[in-house]
Structure formats: structure tokens, C-alpha cells
Coordinates of C-alpha atoms in Angstrom, one line a residue:
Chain A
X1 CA 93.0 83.3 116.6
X2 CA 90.7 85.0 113.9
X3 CA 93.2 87.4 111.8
X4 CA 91.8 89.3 108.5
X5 CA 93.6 90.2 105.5
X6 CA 95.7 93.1 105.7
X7 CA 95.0 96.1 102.6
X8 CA 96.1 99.4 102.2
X9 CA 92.3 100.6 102.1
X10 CA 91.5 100.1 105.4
X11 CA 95.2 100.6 107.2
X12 CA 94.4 103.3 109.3
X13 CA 91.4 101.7 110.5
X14 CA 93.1 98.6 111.6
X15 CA 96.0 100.3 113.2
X16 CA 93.4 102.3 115.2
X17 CA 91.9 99.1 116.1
X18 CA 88.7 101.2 116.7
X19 CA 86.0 99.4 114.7
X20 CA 87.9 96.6 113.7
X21 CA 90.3 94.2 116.2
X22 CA 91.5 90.8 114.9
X23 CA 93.9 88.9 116.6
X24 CA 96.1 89.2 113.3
X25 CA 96.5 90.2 110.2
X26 CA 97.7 88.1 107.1
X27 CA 99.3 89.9 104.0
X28 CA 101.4 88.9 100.9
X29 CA 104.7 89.7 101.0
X30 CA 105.1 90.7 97.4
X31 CA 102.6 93.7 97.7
X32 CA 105.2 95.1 100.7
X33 CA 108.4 94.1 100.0
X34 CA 111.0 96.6 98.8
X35 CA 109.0 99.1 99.6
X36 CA 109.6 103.0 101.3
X37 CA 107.8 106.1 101.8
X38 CA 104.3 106.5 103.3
X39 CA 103.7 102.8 103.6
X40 CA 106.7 100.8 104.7
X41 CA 106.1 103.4 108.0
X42 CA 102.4 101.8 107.6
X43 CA 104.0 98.5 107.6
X44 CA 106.4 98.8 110.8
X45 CA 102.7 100.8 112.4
X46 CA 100.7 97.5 111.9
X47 CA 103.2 95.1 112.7
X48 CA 104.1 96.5 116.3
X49 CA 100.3 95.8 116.7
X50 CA 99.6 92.3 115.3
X51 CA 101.0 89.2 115.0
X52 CA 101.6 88.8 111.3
X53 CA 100.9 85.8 108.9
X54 CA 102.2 86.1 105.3
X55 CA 100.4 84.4 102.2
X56 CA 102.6 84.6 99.1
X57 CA 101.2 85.5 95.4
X58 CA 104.4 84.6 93.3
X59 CA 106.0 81.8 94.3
X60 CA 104.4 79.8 91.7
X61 CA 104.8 76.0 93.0
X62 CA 103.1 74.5 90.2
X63 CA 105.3 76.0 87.4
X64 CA 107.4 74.0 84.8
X65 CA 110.6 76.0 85.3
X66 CA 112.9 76.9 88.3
X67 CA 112.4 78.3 91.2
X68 CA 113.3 82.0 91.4
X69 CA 116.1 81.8 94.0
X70 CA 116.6 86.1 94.2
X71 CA 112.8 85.7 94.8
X72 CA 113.0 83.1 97.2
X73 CA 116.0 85.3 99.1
X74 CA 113.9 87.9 99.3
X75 CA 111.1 86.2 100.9
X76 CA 113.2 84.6 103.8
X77 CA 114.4 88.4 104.8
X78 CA 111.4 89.7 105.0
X79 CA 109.7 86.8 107.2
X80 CA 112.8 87.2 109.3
X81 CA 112.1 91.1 109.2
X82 CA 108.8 90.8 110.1
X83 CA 108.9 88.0 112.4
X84 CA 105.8 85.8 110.4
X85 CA 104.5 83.3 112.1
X86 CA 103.4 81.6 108.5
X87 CA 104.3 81.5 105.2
X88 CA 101.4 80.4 102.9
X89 CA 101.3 79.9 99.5
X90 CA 99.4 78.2 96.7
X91 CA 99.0 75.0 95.1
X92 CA 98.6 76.3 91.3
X93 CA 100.8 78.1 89.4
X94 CA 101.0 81.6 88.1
X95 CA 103.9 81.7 85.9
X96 CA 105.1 79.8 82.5
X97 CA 108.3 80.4 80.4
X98 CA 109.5 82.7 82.4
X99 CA 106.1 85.3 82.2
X100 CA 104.4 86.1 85.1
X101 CA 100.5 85.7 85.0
X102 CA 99.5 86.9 88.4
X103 CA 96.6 84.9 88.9
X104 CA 96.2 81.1 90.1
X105 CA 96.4 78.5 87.2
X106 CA 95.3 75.2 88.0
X107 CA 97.8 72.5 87.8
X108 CA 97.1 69.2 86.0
X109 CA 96.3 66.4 88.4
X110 CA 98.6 64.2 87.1
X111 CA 101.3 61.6 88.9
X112 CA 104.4 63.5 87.4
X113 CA 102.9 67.1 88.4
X114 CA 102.6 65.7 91.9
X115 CA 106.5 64.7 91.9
X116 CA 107.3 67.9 90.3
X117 CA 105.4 70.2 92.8
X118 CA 106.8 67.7 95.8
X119 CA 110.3 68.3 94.8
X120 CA 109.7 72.1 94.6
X121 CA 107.9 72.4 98.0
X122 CA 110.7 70.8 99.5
X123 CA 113.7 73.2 98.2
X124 CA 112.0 75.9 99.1
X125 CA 111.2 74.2 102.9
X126 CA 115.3 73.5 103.1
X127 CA 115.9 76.8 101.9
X128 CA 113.7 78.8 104.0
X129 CA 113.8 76.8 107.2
X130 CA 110.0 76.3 107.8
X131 CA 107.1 74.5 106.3
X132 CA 105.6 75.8 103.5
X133 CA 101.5 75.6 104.1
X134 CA 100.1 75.3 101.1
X135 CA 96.0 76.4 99.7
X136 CA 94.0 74.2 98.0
X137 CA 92.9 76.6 95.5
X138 CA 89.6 77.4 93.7
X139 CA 89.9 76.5 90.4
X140 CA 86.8 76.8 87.0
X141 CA 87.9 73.9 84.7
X142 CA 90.7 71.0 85.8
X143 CA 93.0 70.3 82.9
X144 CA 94.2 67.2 81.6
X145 CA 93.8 65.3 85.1
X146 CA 94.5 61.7 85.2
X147 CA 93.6 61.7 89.0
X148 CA 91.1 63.3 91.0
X149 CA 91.6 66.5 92.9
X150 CA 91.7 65.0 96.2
X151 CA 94.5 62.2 95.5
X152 CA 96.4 64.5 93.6
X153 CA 96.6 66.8 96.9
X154 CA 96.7 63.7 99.3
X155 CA 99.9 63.2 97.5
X156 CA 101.6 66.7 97.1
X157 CA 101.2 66.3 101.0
X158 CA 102.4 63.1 101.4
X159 CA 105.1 63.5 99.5
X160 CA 106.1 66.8 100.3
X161 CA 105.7 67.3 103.8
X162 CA 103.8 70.3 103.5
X163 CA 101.2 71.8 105.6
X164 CA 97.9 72.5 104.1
X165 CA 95.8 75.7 104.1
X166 CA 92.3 74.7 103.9
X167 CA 90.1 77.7 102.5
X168 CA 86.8 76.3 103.6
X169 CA 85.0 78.7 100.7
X170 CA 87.5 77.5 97.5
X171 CA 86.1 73.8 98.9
X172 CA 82.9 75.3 98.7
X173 CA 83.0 76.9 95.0
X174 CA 84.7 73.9 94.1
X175 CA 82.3 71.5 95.0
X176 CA 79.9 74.0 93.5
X177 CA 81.7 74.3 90.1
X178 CA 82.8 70.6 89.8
X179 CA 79.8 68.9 91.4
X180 CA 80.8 67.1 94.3
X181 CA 80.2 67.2 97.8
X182 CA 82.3 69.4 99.9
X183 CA 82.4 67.3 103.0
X184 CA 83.3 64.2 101.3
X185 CA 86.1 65.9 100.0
X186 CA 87.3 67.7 103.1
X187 CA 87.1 64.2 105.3
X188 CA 89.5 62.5 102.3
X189 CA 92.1 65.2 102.9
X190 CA 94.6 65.0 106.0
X191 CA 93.1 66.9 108.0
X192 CA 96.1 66.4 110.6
X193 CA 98.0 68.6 108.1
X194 CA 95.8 72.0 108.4
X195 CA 97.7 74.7 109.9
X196 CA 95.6 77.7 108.3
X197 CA 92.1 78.3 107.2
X198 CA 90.8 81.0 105.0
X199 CA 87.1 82.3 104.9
X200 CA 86.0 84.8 102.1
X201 CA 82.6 84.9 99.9
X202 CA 82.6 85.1 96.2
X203 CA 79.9 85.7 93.7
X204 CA 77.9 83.3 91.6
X205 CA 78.4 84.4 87.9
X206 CA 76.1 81.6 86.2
X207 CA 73.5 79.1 87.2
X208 CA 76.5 76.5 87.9
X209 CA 79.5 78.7 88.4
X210 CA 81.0 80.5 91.3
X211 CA 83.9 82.8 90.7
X212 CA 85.9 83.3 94.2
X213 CA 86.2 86.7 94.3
X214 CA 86.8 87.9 97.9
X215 CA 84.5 90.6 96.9
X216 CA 81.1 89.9 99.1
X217 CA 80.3 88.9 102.4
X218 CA 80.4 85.0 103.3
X219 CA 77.4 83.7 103.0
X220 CA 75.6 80.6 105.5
X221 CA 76.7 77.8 103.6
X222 CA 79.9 78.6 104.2
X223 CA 80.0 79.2 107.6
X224 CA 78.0 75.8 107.6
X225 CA 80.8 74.1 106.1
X226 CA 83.5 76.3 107.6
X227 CA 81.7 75.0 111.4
X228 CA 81.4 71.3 110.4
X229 CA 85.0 71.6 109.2
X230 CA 86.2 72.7 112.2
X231 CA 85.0 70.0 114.3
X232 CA 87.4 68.1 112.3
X233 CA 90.7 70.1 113.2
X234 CA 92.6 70.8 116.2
X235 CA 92.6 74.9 116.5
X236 CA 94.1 76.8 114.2
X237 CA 94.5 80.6 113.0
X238 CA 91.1 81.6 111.0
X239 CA 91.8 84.5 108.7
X240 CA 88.6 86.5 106.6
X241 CA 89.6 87.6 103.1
X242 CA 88.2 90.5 101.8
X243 CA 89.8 92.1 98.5
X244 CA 87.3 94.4 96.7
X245 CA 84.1 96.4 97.8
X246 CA 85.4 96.5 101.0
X247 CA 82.6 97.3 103.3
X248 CA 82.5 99.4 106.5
X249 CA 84.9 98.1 109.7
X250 CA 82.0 97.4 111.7
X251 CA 80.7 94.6 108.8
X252 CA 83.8 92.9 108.7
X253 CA 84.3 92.9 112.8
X254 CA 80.9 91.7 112.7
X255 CA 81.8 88.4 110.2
X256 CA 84.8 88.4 112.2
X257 CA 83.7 88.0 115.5
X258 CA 81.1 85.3 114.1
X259 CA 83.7 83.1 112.8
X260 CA 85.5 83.7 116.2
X261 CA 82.1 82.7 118.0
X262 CA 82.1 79.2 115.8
X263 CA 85.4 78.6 117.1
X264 CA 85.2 79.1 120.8
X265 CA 81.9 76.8 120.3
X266 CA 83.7 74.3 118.4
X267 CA 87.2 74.2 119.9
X268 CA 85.4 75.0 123.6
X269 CA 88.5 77.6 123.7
X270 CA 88.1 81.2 125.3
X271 CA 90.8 83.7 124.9
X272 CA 93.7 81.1 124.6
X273 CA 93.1 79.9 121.2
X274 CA 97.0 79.3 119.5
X275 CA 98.1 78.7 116.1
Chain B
X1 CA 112.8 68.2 86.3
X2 CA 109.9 65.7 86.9
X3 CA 107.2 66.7 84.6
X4 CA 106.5 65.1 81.6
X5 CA 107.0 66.6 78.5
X6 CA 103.2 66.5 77.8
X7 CA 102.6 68.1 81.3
X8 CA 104.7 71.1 80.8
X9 CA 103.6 71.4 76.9
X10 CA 99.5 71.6 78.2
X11 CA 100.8 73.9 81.6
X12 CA 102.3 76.4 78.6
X13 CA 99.3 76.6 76.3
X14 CA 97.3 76.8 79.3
X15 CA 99.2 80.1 79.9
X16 CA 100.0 81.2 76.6
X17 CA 95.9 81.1 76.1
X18 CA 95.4 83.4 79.4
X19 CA 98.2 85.6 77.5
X20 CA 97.0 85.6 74.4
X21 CA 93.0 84.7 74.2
X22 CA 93.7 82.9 71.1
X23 CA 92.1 79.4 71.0
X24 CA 93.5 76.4 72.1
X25 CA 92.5 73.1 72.5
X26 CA 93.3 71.6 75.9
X27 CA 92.0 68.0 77.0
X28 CA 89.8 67.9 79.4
X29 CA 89.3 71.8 80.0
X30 CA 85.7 73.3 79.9
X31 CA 85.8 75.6 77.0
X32 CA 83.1 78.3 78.8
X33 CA 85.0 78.4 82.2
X34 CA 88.2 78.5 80.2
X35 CA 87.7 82.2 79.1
X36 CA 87.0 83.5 82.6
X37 CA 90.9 82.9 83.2
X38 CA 91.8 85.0 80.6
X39 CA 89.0 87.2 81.7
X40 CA 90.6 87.2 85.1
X41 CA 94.4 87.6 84.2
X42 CA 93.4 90.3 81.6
X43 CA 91.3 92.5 83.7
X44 CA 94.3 92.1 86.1
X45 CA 96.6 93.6 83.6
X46 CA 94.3 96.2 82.3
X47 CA 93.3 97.6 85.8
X48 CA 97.1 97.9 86.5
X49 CA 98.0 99.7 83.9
X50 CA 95.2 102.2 84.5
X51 CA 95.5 102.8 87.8
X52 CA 99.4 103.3 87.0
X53 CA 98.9 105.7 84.4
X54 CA 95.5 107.9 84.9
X55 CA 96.1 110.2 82.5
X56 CA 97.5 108.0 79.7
X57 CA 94.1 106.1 80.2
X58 CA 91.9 109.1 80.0
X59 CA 93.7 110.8 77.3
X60 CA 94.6 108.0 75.0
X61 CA 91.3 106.3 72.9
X62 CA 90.5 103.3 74.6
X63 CA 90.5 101.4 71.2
X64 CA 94.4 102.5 71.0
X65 CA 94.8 101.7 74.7
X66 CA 93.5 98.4 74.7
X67 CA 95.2 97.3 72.0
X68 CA 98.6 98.6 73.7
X69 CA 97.4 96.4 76.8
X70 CA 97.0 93.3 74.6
X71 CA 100.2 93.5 72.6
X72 CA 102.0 94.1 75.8
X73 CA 100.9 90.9 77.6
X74 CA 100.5 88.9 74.8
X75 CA 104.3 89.5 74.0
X76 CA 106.4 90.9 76.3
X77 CA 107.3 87.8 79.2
X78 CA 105.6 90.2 82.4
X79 CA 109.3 89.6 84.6
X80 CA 107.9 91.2 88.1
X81 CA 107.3 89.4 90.8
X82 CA 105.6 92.4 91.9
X83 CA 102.8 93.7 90.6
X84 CA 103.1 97.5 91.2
X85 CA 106.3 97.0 88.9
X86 CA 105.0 95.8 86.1
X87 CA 104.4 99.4 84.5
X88 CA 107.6 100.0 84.1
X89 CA 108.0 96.7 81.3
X90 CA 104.9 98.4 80.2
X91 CA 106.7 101.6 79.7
X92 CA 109.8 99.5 78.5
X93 CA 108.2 97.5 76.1
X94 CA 106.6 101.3 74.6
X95 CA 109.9 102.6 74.0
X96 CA 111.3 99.5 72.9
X97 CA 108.6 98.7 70.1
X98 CA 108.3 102.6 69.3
X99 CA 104.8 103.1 70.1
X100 CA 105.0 106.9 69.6
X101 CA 105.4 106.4 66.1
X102 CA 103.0 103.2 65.8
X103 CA 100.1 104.8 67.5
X104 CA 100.6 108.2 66.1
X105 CA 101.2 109.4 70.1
X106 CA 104.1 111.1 69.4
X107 CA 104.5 112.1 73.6
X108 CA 104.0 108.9 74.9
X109 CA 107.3 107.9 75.8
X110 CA 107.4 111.0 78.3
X111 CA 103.8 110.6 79.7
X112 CA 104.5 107.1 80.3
X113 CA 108.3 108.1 82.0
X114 CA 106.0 110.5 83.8
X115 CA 103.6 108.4 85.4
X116 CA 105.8 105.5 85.8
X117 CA 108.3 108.2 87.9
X118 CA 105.5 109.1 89.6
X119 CA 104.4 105.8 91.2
X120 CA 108.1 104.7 91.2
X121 CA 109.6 107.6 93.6
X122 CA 106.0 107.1 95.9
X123 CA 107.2 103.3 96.4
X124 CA 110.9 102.8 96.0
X125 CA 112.6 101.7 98.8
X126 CA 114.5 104.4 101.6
X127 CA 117.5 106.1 100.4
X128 CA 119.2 107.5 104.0
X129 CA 120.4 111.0 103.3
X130 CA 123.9 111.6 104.3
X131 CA 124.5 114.1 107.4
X132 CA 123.5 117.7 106.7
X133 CA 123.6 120.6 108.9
X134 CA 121.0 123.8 108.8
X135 CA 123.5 126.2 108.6
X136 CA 126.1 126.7 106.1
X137 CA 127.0 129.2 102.8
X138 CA 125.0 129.0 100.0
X139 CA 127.8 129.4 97.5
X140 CA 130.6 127.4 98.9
X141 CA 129.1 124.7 101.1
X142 CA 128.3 121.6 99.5
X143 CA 124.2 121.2 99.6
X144 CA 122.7 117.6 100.6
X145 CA 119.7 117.0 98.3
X146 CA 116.8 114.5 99.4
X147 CA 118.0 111.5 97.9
X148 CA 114.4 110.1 96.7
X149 CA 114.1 111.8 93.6
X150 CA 114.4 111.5 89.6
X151 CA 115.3 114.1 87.1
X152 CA 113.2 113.7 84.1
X153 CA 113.8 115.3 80.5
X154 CA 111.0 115.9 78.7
X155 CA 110.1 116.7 74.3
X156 CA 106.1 117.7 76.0
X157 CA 105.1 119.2 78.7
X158 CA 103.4 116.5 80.0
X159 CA 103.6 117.4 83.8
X160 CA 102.0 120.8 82.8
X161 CA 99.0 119.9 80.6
X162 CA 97.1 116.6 79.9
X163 CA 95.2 116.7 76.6
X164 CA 97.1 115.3 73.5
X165 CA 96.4 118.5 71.6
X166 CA 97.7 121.1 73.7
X167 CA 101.0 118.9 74.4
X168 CA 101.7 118.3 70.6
X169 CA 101.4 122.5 70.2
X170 CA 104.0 122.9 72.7
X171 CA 107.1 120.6 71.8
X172 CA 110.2 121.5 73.4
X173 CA 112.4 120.9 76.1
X174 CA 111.1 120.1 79.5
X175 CA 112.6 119.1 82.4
X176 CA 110.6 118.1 85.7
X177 CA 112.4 116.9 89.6
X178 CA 110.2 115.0 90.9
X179 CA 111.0 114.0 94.1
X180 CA 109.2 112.5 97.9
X181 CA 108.5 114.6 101.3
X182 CA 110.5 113.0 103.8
X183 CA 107.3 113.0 106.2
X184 CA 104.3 112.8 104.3
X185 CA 106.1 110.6 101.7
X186 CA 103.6 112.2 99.1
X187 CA 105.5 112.8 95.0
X188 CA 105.9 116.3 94.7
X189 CA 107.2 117.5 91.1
X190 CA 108.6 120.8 89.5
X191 CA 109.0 122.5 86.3
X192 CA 112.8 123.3 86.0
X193 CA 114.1 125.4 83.4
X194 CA 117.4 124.2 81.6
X195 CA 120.0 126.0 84.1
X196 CA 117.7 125.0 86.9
X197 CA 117.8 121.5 85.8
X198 CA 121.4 121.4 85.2
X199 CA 122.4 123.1 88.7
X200 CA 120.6 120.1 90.7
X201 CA 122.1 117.6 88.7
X202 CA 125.4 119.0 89.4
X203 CA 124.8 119.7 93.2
X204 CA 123.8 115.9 93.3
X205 CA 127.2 115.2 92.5
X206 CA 128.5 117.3 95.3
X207 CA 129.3 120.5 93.2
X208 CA 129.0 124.0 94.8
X209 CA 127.0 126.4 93.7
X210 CA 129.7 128.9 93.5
X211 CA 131.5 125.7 91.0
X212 CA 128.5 125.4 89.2
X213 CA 128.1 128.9 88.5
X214 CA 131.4 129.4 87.3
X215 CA 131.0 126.7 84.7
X216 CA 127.8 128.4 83.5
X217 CA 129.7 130.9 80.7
X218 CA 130.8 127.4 79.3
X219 CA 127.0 126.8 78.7
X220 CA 126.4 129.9 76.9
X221 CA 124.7 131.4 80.0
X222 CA 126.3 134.9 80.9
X223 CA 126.8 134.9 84.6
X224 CA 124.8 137.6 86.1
X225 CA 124.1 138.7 89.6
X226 CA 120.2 137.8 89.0
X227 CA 121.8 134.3 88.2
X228 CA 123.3 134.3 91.1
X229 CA 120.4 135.5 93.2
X230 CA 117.7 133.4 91.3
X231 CA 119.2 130.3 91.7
X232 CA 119.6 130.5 95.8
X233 CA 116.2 131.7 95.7
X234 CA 115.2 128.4 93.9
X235 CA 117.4 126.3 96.3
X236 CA 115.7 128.6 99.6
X237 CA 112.5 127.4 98.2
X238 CA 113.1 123.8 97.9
X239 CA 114.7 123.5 101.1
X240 CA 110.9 124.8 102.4
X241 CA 109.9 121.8 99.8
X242 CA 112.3 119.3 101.8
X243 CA 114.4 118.7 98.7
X244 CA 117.2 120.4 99.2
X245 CA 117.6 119.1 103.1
X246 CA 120.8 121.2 103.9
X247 CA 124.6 121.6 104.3
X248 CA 127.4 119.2 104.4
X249 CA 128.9 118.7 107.6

């Protein structure tokens, strides 16, 4: 299944399914819960056509404080509601004494961060009944890391439970930003965890950084990576990002159906791919 | 909790920096690729509050706007988990902190209640409207009203004109329904004069016309037969409007 990211700006479009057909769409449940009017009938219109994935913005697993339980109550009615297949989230954190950031602030790789995060992942799995899949996010600087990247996610994992989204471009800008090699650090990771990758381009904003924008079209080292990755996996749902200068539907069903190409190739699939 | 005191302590500056922009000094962080978070997280902020209120943004100096934008993150604790909700604290935090008087914008508290009404009665959640019939008296039947609506009292016109000037020649009272088309769901608003305003309140407590223009004499308002007549004209034409919806039944 190659899904793409759901946004108000091309609604109609997808609900048409003229130009543009995934096999599902992925959207965060914070940008459509509690909501009426013109878009929740939007909403029920897209749904009755596509399997739905959700990928949450607010959850915050990384912060220091507690978990928002309303928040949390909220999010297990609506992925009953809408019957989603999977809940995403990230591995970062977005809010601190009690003040929301939105945006993704990397988490210290650090032993007692990891046992933190763990015990956090794993109320919010008993609570809501499912796994949590978690992203390995992009992130510009680490901060006060006593372990690397990789063992601190090998052990969120491990200790966890969790499932892991792989976005194969935040490995990418990553490996870019921190100077290391992406597949080195993708065959460290339990790959036996993936349940969900993400694809998306970004935008090089100096000679050795990469901000992961979701702005621009993916560009061939990705899909590079994103095909030797694959390799690697057992078949999973592939879902394109694409958040600003959205382009015409034809461009994105033409990056979509070239990431579905790389899959049927890879995973020697046809029509019956399943999440 | 399993963090370490030093954990949580570097997690918080980390934060308070992308708040704030104020330096900090965090081991191991990049200094350079430090300020594209706050970059980021800023922009965020900024971009929300424009898009939530256009005509604040266009009207306001953007020297006196941006520094609204910074106090407002830097301070204020951002509560929503969702984004499009965040304008309210915004709004909130101007009332709170009297920004008409600090910023010499002495309508901003009702452009802001405005705009925020605006964006709030697009995306609040279904209200189901109780059963209503098409037929029934104007005067005695109890009216159903759309229930997705909010009354607004205004000291500037600020649903009428836009540029600061014009507003601060024409203080007074104001009141504006704004309220969303069951179909379209698009915001439609209206200028209400006082009795206007004070007959829908009233009817959205289940009060008859013919009740509500008996009271008027209490308000000073001699009861007339144009009263009469105007005032079902006004509720005829919102029913075409889809705000009043109809009759008890």
C-alpha cells in the first residue's frame, strides 16, 4: 500500500480520486479532531473512500511531564471513530512545563531518557489497546547525548515494545546533517520492528545542512535509499509527505506510483500488498 | 518519573530557548543549527496567528505585531493541543495583559474577539438543532435558532471597516451575530442594532416574540407597530439566511 498525506488543500481532489489515487491516506488526528462544519462532512467524504492511517503531532513522548490523559481519551475515540489502521507518533518531544511548542524537539540520548520515554510508550500502548509506532525523527543538533542515536533507539524499542516508523528521508537528512552513513544506521536498527515508512523531500539550507521540510519533491538519493531499505523489510504501508508548495495531483501520483513501482519490484507483490 | 534531574533541566532550556530566543548554553548542541529551532517554532507561531487574524496582521504595524507575537509565546504556556486553537490564548493573553492600552490599539480586544469568532464558529464541533417545523405564528410560536452561532458586543465597528483610523472615529456600541450555513458551513455575520441584538438573545432562550416585545417599554423602546413589523421582517430574512431555522414543534 502507498498512501499520501491527507491536507485540506487538495481534499476535493483526493475524494474525486481523478488525478490522484493512493491506496490510503495518513492524517494527524489533532488537525481533525473536534471539529464541524464544512470539513468534518470532508472528513466522513474521504474516509468512506480510503483506508485511514493516523500520525499524531501532540502526544509528545519525549517530554518531562505527564502524559495528557483528556488528550490521550480523545485520541482513542477518534481512532475507534474512524476505524485507523495506525497510530504513529514521534520519538521527540514538543512540549515542556506544560507549554506546547508544536514542533519536534530532539530528545537527549541519554540512558534515563530512554527509561523515561519506554515507560511512557507503554501507558499509552495499555491505554489505547494497540502499538504505538513510533518515527525516528529528523533532528539539526543532538543535545547532551551520552549514547548514539542508534542505541538510544535500539533501546526505546527494546524496552518499549514499540513499532518503529522508519522515514527513509529523516535517515537521510540525518546522515547528511550528522555525518554518517545512512545505511549503516538503518541495518543497526530492528528492522523486524518497521510497521510504517514515510517518504518526503526537504530542502538543503547550507552547504552541510538539510532542513526536512516536506516542501519539495523527493529527490534520487532518496528513493535510492528508500529501495535499498526496502529490501530489508517485509511489506509495509509507504505513505509520501507533502506539506507546503503542494504541486499539481498529477506530480504527486507521479512520485506515488514510482514509490509503488519500487515496491512491487522489491516485495515482487502486485495488487495484494498488506500493511 | 525516570529522568534525571539534569535531563529534564537541559529538555527545559532546550524549550524555553525555542520560546524565548534568548541564549543558552546547552552541552553538546551546535549553536548555528540551534537557532533554526527557534526559527522553526517561531515561524510556526507567527504564521498562525496571521492566517487567524488577516486583518489584525494588515492593519496593525508589523513592528507592534511582532512584538505581540514574541511576548505571547515567550510568556504565555501555548495549552492547545490543537493548533487552530491556539488564537484564542492569543486573544486571551491580549485581554489579559491589556494590550489595548499597551500598544495604544484601543479596538483590539474586539478585532481580535472578531476574528477569533470568526475561525471559531467555521470549526467548532456540530450543535444538532432541536425539532422545528416550517410553519408556525411569528408572534406566539417559540422560534428555533441555528444553534452555531455567537453574539458579539462590540466598542468599534470592526466587522464594518478595517483601517485603525476610521474605527477609532466611530466608537460606540456594536453588536454583530455571527453565525454558520447549515449546508455550506461558510461564517456569515450581521450588524444588529441594540433591540435586534437583544430580541435574538432572548428568542435563544425560548422567548416569543410577542414576550419579547412586551418587555420592550421596560427598555425604554416605545412599542410601535413598525416594531412590530421590523422585527419579523428581520427574523423572515434570517430564516432565508438559515439562522433562524423555524418553529417549535
Amino acid at each position: 500500500m502507498v498512501g499520501v498525506g491527507f491536507r485540506r488543500e487538495f481534499a476535493e481532489e483526493m475524494i474525486s480520486g481523478e488525478h490522484i489515487r493512493p491506496d490510503f491516506i495518513e492524517f494527524a488526528p489533532e488537525n481533525w479532531m473536534n471539529i464541524g462544519g464544512y470539513w468534518k462532512k470532508v472528513l466522513h467524504r474521504v474516509v468512506e473512500k480510503y483506508p485511514v492511517l493516523c500520525h499524531g503531532l501532540s502526544l509528545s513522548i519525549g517530554s518531562p511531564e505527564e502524559l495528557d490523559k483528556p488528550f490521550l481519551q480523545y485520541i482513542k475515540t477518534f481512532l475507534r471513530e474512524y476505524n485507523v489502521q495506525i497510530y504513529s507518533e514521534h520519538l521527540s518531544y514538543s512540549k515542556c512545563d506544560n507549554a506546547h511548542m508544536y514542533d519536534l524537539l530532539p530528545i537527549p540520548f541519554r540512558m534515563d531518557a530512554v527509561k523515561h520515554i519506554a515507560s511512557r510508550i507503554q501507558q499509552v500502548q495499555d491505554y489505547l489497546q494497540r502499538p504505538l509506532v513510533m518515527e525516528i525523527v529528523s533532528y539539526y543538533t543532538p543535545v547532551a547525548a551520552e549514547m548514539s542515536e542508534v542505541d538510544f533507539i535500539n533501546e526505546v524499542v527494546k524496552q518499549s515494545g514499540c513499532q518503529l516508523l522508519l522515514d527513509v528521508n529523516n535517515i537521510y537528512v540525518n546522515a547528511f546533517n550528522h555525518r554518517y552513513d545512512a545505511k549503516a544506521f538503518i541495518q543497526q536498527l530492528p528492522l523486524d520492528k518497521v510497521a510504517y515508512i514515510h517518504m518526503a523531500g526537504h530542502e538543503q539550507v547550507a552547504p552541510d545542512l538539510i532542513i526536512d521540510t516536506h516542501g519539495e519533491p523527493i529527490i534520487d538519493p532518496v528513493y535510492d535509499l528508500f529501495e535499498w531499505t526496502i529490501q530489508r523489510l517485509h511489506p509495509v504501508p509507504v505513505l509520501l509527505e507533502r506539506d507546503f508548495n503542494i504541486p499539481e495531483m498529477a506530480e504527486l501520483q507521479g512520485e506515488l506510483t514510482k514509490l509503488k513501482n519500487i515496491c512491487h519490484k522489491q516485495w515482487n507483490l502486485k495488487d495484494e500488498l498488506v500493511a | 518519573m525516570n529522568l534525571l534531574p539534569d535531563t529534564y533541566h537541559i529538555q527545559q532550556t532546550f524549550s524555553a530557548y525555542c520560546r524565548t530566543g534568548e541564549k543558552v548554553k546547552l552541552p553538546g548542541v551546535k549553536p548555528q543549527r540551534l537557532k533554526h529551532y527557534r526559527q522553526l517554532v517561531f515561524n510556526m507561531i507567527h504564521d498562525t496567528m496571521e492566517h487567524a487574524f488577516p486583518i489584525a496582521f494588515r492593519h496593525i504595524p508589523a513592528t507592534k505585531w511582532n512584538k505581540m507575537v514574541k511576548e505571547f509565546f515567550s510568556r504565555h504556556a501555548c495549552r492547545s493541543y490543537q493548533v487552530w486553537k491556539l488564537p484564542l490564548e492569543f486573544y486571551t493573553y491580549a485581554v489579559e495583559h491589556n494590550w489595548e492600552e499597551v500598544y495604544a490599539l484601543p479596538f483590539l480586544n474586539d478585532l481580535l474577539a472578531f476574528e477569533w469568532a470568526e475561525m471559531e464558529v467555521y470549526n467548532m464541533e456540530d450543535i444538532p438543532a432541536p425539532a422545528y417545523s416550517l410553519s408556525g405564528n411569528w408572534l406566539e410560536t417559540p422560534l428555533v435558532l441555528n444553534p452555531e452561532y455567537r453574539l458579539l458586543r462590540f466598542s468599534y465597528p470592526v466587522h464594518l471597516l478595517a483601517k485603525p483610523k476610521e474605527l477609532l472615529k466611530n466608537k460606540g456600541v456594536y453588536f454583530v451575530l455571527l453565525f454558520r450555513h447549515p449546508e455550506t458551513g461558510h461564517v456569515e455575520f450581521t450588524d444588529l442594532s441594540p433591540w435586534l441584538a437583544f430580541l435574538t438573545e432572548q428568542l435563544a432562550m425560548g422567548i416569543t416574540v410577542r414576550d419579547i416585545l412586551d418587555y420592550a417599554p421596560e427598555l425604554n423602546i416605545t412599542q410601535t407597530d413598525t416594531l412590530e413589523l421590523d422585527s419579523i421582517a428581520f427574523l423572515k430574512h434570517m430564516q432565508e439566511l438559515h439562522f433562524v431555522l423555524g418553529f417549535q414543534s
